[in-house]
Each structure stands twice: as structure tokens, then as C-alpha cells.
Short mmCIF file of C-alpha atoms in Angstrom, two decimals:
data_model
loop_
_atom_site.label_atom_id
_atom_site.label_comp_id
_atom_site.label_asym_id
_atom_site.label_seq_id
_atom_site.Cartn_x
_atom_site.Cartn_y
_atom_site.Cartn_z
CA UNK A 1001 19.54 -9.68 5.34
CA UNK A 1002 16.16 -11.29 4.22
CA UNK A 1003 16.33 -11.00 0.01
CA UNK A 1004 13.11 -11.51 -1.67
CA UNK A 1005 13.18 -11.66 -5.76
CA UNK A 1006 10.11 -10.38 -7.38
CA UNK A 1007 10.01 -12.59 -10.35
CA UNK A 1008 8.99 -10.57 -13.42
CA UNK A 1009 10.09 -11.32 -16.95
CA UNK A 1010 10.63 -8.14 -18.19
CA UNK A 1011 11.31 -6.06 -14.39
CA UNK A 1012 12.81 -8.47 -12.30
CA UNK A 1013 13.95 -6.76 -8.65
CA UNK A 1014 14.99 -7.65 -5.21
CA UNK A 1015 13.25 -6.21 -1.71
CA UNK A 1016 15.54 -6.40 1.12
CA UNK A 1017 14.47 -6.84 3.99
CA UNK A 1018 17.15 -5.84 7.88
CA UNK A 1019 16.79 -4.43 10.79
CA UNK A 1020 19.02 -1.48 10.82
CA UNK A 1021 19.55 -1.38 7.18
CA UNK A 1022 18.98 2.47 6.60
CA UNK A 1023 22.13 3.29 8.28
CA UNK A 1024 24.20 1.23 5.78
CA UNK A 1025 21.91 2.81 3.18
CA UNK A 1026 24.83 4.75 1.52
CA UNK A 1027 26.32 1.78 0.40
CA UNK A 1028 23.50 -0.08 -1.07
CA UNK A 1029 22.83 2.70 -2.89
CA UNK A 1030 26.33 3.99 -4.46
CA UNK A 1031 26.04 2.09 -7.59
CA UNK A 1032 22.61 3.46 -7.99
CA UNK A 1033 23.68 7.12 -7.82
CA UNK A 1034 24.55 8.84 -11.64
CA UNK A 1035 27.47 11.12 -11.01
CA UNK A 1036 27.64 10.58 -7.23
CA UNK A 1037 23.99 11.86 -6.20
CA UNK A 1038 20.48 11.06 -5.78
CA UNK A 1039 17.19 12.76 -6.49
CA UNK A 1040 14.89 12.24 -3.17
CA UNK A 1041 11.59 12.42 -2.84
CA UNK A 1042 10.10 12.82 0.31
CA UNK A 1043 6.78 14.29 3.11
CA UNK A 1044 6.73 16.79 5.25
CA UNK A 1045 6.67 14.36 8.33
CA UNK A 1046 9.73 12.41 6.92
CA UNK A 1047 12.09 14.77 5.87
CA UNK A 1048 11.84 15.48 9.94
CA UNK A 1049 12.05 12.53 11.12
CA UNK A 1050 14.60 10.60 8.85
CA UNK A 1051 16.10 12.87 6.03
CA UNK A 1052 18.74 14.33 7.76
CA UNK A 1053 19.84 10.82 9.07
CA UNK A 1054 19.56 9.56 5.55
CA UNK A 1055 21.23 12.28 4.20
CA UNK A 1056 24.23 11.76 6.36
CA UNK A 1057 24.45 8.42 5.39
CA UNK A 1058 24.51 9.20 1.85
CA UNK A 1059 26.98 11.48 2.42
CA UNK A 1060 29.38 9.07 4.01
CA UNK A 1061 29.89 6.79 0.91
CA UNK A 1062 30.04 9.93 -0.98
CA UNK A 1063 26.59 10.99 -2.35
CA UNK A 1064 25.54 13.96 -2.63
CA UNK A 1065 21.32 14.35 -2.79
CA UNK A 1066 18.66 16.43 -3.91
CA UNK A 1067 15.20 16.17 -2.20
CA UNK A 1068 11.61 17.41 -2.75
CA UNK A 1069 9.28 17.52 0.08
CA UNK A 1070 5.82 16.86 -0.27
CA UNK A 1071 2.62 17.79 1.81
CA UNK A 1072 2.00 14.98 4.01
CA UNK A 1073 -1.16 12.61 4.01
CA UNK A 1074 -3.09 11.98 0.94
CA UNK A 1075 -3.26 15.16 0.15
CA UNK A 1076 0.19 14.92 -1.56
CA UNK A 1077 -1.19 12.44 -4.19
CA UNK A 1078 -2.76 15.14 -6.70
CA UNK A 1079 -2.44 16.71 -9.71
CA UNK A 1080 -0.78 19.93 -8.20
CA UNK A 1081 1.66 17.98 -6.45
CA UNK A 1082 2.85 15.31 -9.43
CA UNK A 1083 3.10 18.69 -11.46
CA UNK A 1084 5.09 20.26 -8.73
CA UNK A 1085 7.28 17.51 -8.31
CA UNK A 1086 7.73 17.01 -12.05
CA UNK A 1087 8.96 20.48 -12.72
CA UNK A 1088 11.51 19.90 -9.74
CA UNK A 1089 12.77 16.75 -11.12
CA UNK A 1090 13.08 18.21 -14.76
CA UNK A 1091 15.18 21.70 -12.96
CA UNK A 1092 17.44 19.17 -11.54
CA UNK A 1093 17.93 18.29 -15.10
CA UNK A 1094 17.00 14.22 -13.95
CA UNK A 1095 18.56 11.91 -17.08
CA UNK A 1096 16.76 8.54 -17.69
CA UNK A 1097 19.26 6.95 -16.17
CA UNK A 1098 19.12 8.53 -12.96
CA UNK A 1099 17.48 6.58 -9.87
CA UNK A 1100 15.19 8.63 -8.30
CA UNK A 1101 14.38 7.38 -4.46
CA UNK A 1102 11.10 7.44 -2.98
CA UNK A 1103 11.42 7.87 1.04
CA UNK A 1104 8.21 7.82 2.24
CA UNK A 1105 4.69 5.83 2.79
CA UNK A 1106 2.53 5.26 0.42
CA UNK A 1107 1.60 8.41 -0.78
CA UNK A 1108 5.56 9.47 -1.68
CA UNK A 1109 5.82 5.72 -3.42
CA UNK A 1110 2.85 6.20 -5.54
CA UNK A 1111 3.36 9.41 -6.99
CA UNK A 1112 7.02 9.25 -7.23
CA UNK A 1113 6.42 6.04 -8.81
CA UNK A 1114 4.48 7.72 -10.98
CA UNK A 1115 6.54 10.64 -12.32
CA UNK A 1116 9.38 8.53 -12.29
CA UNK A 1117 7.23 6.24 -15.45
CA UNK A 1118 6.07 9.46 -17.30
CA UNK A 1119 9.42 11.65 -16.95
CA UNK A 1120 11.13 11.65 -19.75
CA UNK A 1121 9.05 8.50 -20.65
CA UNK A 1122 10.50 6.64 -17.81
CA UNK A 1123 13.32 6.36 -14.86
CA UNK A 1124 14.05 4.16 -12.70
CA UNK A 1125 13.02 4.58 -9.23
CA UNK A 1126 13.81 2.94 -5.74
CA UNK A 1127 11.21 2.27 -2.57
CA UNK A 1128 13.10 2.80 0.44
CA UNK A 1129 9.00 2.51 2.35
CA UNK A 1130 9.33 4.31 6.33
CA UNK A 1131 5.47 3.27 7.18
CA UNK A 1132 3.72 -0.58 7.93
CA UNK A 1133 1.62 -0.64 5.42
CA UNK A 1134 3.92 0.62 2.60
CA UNK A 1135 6.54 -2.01 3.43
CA UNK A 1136 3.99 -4.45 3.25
CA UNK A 1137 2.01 -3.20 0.60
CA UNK A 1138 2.24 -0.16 -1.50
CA UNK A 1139 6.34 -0.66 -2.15
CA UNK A 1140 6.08 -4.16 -4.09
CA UNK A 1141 4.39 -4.46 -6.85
CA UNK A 1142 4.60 -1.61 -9.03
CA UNK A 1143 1.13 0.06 -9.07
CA UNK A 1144 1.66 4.23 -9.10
CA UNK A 1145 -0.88 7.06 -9.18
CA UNK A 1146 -1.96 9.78 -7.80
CA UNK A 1147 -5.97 10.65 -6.52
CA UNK A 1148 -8.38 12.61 -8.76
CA UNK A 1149 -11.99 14.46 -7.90
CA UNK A 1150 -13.69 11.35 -9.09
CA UNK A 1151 -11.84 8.78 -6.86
CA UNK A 1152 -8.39 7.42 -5.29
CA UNK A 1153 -6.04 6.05 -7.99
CA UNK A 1154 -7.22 6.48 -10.94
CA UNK A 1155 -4.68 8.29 -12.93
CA UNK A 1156 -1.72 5.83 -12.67
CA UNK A 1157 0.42 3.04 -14.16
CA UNK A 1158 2.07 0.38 -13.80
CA UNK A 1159 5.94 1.18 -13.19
CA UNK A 1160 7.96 -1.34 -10.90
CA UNK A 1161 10.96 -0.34 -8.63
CA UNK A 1162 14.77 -0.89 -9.01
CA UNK A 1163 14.65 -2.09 -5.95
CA UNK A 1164 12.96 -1.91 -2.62
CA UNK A 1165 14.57 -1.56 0.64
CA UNK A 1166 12.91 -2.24 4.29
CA UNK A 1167 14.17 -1.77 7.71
CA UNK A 1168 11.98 -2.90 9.64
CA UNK A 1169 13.29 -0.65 12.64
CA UNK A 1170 11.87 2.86 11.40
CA UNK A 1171 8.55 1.41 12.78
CA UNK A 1172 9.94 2.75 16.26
CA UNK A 1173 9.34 6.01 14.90
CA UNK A 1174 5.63 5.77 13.43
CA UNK A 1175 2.59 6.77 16.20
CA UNK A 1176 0.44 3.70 16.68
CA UNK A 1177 -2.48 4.80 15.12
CA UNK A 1178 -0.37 4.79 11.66
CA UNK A 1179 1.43 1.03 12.77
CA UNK A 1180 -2.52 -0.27 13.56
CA UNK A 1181 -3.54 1.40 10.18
CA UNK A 1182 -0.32 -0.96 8.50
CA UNK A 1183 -1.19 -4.24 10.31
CA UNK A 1184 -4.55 -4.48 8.33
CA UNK A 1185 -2.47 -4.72 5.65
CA UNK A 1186 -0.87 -7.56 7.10
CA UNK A 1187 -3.90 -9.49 8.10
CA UNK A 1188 -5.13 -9.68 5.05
CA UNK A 1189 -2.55 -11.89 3.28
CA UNK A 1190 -4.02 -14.23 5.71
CA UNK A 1191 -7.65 -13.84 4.48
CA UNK A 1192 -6.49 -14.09 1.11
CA UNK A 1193 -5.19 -17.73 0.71
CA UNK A 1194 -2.97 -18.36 4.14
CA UNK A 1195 -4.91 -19.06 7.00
CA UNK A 1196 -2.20 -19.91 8.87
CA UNK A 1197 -0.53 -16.70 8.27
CA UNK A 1198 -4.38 -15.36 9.91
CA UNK A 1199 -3.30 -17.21 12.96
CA UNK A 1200 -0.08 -16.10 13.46
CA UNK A 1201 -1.57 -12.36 13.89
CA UNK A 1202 -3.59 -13.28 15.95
CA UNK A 1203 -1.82 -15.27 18.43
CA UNK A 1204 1.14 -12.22 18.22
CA UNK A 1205 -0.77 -9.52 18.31
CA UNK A 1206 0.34 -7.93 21.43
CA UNK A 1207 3.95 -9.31 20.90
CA UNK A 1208 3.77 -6.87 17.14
CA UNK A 1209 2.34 -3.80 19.18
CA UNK A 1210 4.91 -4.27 22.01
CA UNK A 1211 7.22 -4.06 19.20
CA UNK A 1212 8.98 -7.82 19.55
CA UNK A 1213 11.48 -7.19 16.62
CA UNK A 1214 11.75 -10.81 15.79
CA UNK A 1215 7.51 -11.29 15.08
CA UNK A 1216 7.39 -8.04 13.16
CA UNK A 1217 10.70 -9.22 11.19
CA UNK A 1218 8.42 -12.40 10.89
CA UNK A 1219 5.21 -10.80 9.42
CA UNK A 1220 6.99 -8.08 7.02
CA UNK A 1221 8.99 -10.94 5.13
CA UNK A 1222 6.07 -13.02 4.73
CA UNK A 1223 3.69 -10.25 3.39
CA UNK A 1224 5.77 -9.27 1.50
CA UNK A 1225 6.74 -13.10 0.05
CA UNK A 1226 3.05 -13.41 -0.37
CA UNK A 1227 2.90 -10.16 -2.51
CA UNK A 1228 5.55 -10.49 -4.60
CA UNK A 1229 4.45 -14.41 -5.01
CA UNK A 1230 0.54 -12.96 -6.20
CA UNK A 1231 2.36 -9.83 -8.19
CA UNK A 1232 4.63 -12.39 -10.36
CA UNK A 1233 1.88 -14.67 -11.56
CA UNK A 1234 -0.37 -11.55 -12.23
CA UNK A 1235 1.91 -8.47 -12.79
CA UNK A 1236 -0.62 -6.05 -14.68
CA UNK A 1237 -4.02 -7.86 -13.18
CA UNK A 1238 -4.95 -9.22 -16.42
CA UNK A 1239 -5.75 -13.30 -15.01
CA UNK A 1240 -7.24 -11.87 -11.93
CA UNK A 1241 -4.92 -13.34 -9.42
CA UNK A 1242 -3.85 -9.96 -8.67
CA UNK A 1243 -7.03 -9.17 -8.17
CA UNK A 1244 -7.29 -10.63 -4.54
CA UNK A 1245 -4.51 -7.94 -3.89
CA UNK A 1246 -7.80 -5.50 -3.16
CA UNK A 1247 -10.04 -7.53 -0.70
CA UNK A 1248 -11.14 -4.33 1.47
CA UNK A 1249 -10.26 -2.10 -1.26
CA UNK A 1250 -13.70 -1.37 -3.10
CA UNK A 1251 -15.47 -1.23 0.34
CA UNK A 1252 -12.33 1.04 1.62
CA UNK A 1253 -11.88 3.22 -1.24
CA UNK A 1254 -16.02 4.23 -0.85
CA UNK A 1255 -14.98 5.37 3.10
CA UNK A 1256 -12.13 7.00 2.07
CA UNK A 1257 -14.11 9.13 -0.48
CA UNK A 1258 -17.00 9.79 2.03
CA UNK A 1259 -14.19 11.17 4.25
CA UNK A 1260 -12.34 13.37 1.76
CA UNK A 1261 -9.61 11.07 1.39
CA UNK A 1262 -8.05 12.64 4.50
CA UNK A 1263 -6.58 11.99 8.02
CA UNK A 1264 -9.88 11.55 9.50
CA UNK A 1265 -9.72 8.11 8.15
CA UNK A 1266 -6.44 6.27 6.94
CA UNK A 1267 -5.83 3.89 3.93
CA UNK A 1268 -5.44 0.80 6.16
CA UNK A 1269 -8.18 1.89 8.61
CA UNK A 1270 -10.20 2.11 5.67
CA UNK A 1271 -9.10 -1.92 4.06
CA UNK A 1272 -9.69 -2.67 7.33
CA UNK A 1273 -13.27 -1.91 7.62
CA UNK A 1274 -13.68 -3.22 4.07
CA UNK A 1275 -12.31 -6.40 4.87
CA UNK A 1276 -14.22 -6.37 7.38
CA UNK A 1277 -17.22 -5.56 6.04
CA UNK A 1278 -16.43 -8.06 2.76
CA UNK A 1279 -16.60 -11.17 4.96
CA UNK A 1280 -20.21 -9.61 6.83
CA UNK A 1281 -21.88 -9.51 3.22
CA UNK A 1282 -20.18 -12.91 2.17
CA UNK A 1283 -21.51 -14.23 5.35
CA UNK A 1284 -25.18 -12.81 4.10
CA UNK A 1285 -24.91 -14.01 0.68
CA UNK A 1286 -24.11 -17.85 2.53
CA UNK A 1287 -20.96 -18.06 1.15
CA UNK A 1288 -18.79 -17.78 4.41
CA UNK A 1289 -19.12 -19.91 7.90
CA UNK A 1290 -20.92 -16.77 9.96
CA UNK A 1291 -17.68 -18.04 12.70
CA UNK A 1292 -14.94 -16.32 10.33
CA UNK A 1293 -16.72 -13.70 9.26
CA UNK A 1294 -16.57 -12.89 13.76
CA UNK A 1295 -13.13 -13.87 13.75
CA UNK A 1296 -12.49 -11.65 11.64
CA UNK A 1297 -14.21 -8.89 12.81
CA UNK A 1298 -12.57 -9.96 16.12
CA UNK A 1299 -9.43 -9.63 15.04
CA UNK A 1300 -9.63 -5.96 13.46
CA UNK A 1301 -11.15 -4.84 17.03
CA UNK A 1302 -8.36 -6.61 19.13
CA UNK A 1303 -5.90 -4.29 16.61
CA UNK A 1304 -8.17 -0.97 17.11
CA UNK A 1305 -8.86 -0.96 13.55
CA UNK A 1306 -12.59 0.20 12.70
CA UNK A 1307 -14.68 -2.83 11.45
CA UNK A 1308 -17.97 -1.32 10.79
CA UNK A 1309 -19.19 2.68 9.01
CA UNK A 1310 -19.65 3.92 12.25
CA UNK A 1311 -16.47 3.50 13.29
CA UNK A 1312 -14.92 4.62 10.09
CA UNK A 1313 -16.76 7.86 10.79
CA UNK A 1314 -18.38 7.39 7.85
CA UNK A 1315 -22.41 8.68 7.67
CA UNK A 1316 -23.09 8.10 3.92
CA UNK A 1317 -25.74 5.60 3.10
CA UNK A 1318 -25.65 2.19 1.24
CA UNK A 1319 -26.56 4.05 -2.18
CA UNK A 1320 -24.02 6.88 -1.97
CA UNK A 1321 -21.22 4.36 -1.36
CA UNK A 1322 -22.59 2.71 -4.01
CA UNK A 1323 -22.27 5.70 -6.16
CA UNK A 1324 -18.53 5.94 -5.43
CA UNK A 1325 -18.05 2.41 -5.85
CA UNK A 1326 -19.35 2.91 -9.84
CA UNK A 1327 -16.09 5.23 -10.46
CA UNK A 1328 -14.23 2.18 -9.08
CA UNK A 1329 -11.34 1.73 -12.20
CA UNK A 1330 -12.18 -2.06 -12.20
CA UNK A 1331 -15.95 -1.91 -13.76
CA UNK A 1332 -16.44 -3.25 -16.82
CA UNK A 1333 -19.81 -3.41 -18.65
CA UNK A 1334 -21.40 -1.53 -15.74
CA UNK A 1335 -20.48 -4.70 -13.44
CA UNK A 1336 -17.96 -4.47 -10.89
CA UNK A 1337 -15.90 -7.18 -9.68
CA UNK A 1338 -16.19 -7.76 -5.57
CA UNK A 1339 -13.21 -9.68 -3.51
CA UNK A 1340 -15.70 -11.96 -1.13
CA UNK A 1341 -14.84 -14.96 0.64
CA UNK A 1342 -15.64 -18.77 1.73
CA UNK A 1343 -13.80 -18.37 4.93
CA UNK A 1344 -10.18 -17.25 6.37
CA UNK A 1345 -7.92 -18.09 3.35
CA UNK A 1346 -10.15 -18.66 0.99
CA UNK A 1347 -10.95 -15.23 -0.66
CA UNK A 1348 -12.32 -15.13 -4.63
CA UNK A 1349 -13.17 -12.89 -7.21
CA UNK A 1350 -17.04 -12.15 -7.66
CA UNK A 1351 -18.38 -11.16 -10.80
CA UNK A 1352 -21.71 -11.53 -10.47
CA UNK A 1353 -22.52 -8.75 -7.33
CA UNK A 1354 -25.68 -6.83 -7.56
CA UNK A 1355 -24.81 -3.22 -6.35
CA UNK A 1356 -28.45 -2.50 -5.34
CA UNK A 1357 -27.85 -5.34 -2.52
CA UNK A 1358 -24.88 -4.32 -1.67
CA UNK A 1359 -26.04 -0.92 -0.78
CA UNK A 1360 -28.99 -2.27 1.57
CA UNK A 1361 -26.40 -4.35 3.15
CA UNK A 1362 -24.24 -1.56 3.81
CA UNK A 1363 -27.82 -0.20 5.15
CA UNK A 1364 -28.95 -3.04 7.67
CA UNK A 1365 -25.35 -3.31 8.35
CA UNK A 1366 -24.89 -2.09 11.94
#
């Protein structure tokens, strides 16, 4: 067992981290259960693939559990569904000091994250993350919401787990296209501030895919040690070192709008074209060797991760990304903040982008 403390003064948790650690699952979790059972929150594609498992386990050490199943994709993320699930949670008659688990990717962390800080003014909750890119991501760190019509994430708070529990073994389970979608996530801790990190994805690549357990042991626990390392000097993004968290994201939230934030184009395919994308226009604004900004690029392709709009399947132009970029929850004074780059591990905070150029870059872009 890999232990990683996420250092927060007033939250502190662990995220453990084992192959083969949901079938001791009922054990870890017994002194987290209030009168024996659990309250779980789950998707559609989970509950068939690893609830009755989990369940089972539970049930060995004695606990008994409840579980909600939400529609799966983003489209369980919404208003309907938080209300849904928070009239479920309230029939169960859930006490504040109940643990409420979220099984699930992203989606099921973020909104039970979610109604977990507004139920009864706040539960606990626990991440037990079954996708790439929500062990590596969307489980640490604390940030819940769900979508609205005006953008992705913008009704949310800030509401860290209990605890956060990976086996990295469920990923034998996922369909590629949803493991590719999870290693962008992984790359970019490299872009951030760990080049070195960026070359150990590349040079296992096809050792990950082939699904070497010891290399993707190797790049879970140290994206998620660089997470909870950037989410502990930053928790609530108010220096800005948190902030490098969303290189890809303001790019990749403007593709996932133009595609209805569906299945036609997933979270991580999405950061990956932004990242993508964020190192072209740092490259045009002369603030990245043009080398890194291919390597990259490179890198994304070698994955099968779309690097460019057309391979988002995205056919909005530069202005009306624009426009969904200016609902972005990070403006401030009508400026918004851009994650750009000097190279591979070097990525900074821009506050001075002009969103008229960034639309005829995303233009010329091709």
C-alpha cells in the first residue's frame, strides 16, 4: 500500500493507493460505516460492472449499503440529477455523520461531492475513483459541482474527501478510449513543473496501454503526489498555484461546450486538445521553444488523444469559443487568466491574454 497525505490544515486526508485493494474494501471501510452501512453513490455503467462485487465485499465485514445510480456520462452532473440524488439521500434519512461513498469517475465524485457539502450543511464523503482520469485527477483535491446551461462547473464548492481510495487494477475493466481520455490527465503533471515526469510517459507509453501494472502503479502515485503537493500549498486557488491544476482546461471546457458536454467528446480528450493547443499559441506568442510545443503535440497523437479542433470534432470558430470561454468561472474584470507555457515543465499563469487573439489563433490554427 502506497499512502499519500494530503496536507491541509483544516481537512487533512490520506489517498491510498494498491493493486487489488477493492476486494479488501470492506475492511477499510468498517469504521467509516454509521450503524453498520453505507450510502453509495454510483453510474449506470458501474453499478454493472463493480457494484455487485463491491457490495459483496461490504457485506463480508458486515455492511450493509444503500446505493443510487446515476445516468452515466456527463449528463449525470445536472441540476435534475443533484436534486434527485439529494431527495434519495435525505429518504435514507443520511445523518451528518454518515460517510457517503462516491464509486464512480468523475462525474459520480463531483456531484456526490457536492451534495455531500450542501446536505444537511455538510457530510463527509469518500472517493473510491473506478476511471484514469478520476484517480488521477478529479478524486484529490476537493473541487465538486455539477454542469449548468451556461458552462461545465460552475455551480460547485469546495468540499474535500474523508479519504480516497485507488486500485489501480479496475483499469482492466475501462475500454481504451476512456484509459487514453485518463492518460492526458497524466501527461500533464509533466507539462506543469516535472519534465521528467513528461519523459517517463513518453518512453512507457506502450508499456501503460499494454497494461504493465508496475508503470501504471508508477504514474498514478506520482500524479497523484504531484496533486496533492499543488492542492496543499493552494487548497481554495486563492495564490494561484492551484491554478496550473487547469492547463487544457479553458481551451477544453470551450470543446466540451461546442459538443454538448457529451460522449462525442470526453473530459480528458478535451484537456488534451487544450493542452495541446495551449503550448501551439504559447509557441505563437514566442514564449515556448516551437520543439516542445511538437513534442507535445507528439505525444497526445502517439496516445490517440485529439490535439487539434478537428479532431475534437469541434466546428465552432475562434470567436464562438471565445464566447464560451467569457462564462469561464475564473474571469475577473472581464480578463481571464490563461495556463501557457515556456516549455515542458515550465507552465505559468497569464494574466495579460487578449481574447480577440486568441480567437484568430484558434482560427489559423489548423
Amino acid at each position: 500500500m502506497t499512502v499519500i497525505p494530503v496536507d491541509l490544515s483544516n481537512s487533512p486526508y490520506d489517498i491510498h493507493v494498491r493493486a487489488g485493494l477493492l476486494a479488501d474494501v470492506g475492511a477499510i471501510l468498517r469504521s467509516y460505516a454509521r450503524d453498520s452501512r453505507l450510502l453509495v453513490v454510483t453510474d449506470e455503467n458501474v453499478a454493472h460492472a463493480v457494484l455487485p462485487q463491491f457490495a459483496a465485499t461490504l457485506s463480508s465485514a458486515g455492511i450493509s449499503c444503500a446505493h443510487f445510480i446515476l445516468p452515466a456520462g456527463e449528463a449525470g452532473k445536472s441540476w435534475v440529477q443533484l436534486e434527485r440524488l439529494t431527495d434519495w439521500l435525505l429518504e435514507q434519512h443520511v445523518e451528518r455523520s454518515d460517510h457517503i461513498v462516491a464509486l464512480g469517475g468523475g462525474v459520480v465524485g463531483d456531484i456526490t461531492g457536492f451534495a455531500a457539502h450542501i446536505i444537511k450543511r455538510g457530510c463527509p464523503f469518500v472517493q473510491i475513483p473506478t476511471t484514469l482520469l478520476a484517480q488521477v485527477d478529479s478524486s484529490v483535491g476537493g473541487k465538486t459541482a455539477i454542469n449548468s446551461a451556461a458552462g461545465k462547473n460552475l455551480v460547485g464548492a469546495f468540499h474535500q474527501p474523508a479519504l480516497v481510495l485507488i486500485d489501480p487494477e479496475i483499469l482492466s475493466t475501462l475500454p481504451t478510449r476512456q484509459l487514453t481520455a485518463g492518460f492526458a490527465e497524466i501527461v500533464k503533471y509533466g507539462l506543469i513543473d516535472d519534465p521528467a515526469f513528461f519523459a517517463f510517459c513518453a518512453d512507457n507509453l506502450d508499456s501503460f496501454f499494454a497494461g504493465d501494472p508496475d508503470i501504471r502503479a508508477q504514474a498514478i502515485i506520482r500524479s497523484v503526489q504531484s496533486k496533492a503537493r499543488i492542492v496543499a500549498a493552494d487548497e481554495t486557488e486563492r495564490t494561484g498555484t492551484r491554478a496550473l491544476l487547469n492547463l487544457g482546461h479553458t481551451f477544453g471546457h470551450a470543446l466540451e461546450a461546442d459538443t454538448g458536454f457529451s460522449d462525442r467528446l470526453f473530459h480528458g480528450e478535451a484537456v488534451a486538445a487544450g493542452m495541446a493547443l495551449a503550448f501551439r499559441y504559447s509557441v505563437r506568442l514566442g514564449l515556448c521553444p516551437a520543439d516542445d510545443g511538437m513534442r507535445v503535440t507528439a505525444l497526445l497523437k502517439r496516445a490517440g488523444l485529439p490535439t487539434t479542433l478537428s479532431e475534437a470534432g469541434v466546428t465552432a470558430n475562434g470567436a464562438a469559443l471565445v464566447d464560451y470561454m467569457r462564462h469561464d468561472k475564473k474571469m475577473s474584470g472581464g480578463t481571464l487568466p490563461f495556463l501557457l507555457a515556456r516549455g515542458i515543465g515550465h507552465t505559468f499563469l497569464s494574466k495579460d491574454v487578449a481574447l480577440d487573439d486568441v480567437a484568430a489563433f484558434l482560427d489559423s490554427d489548423v
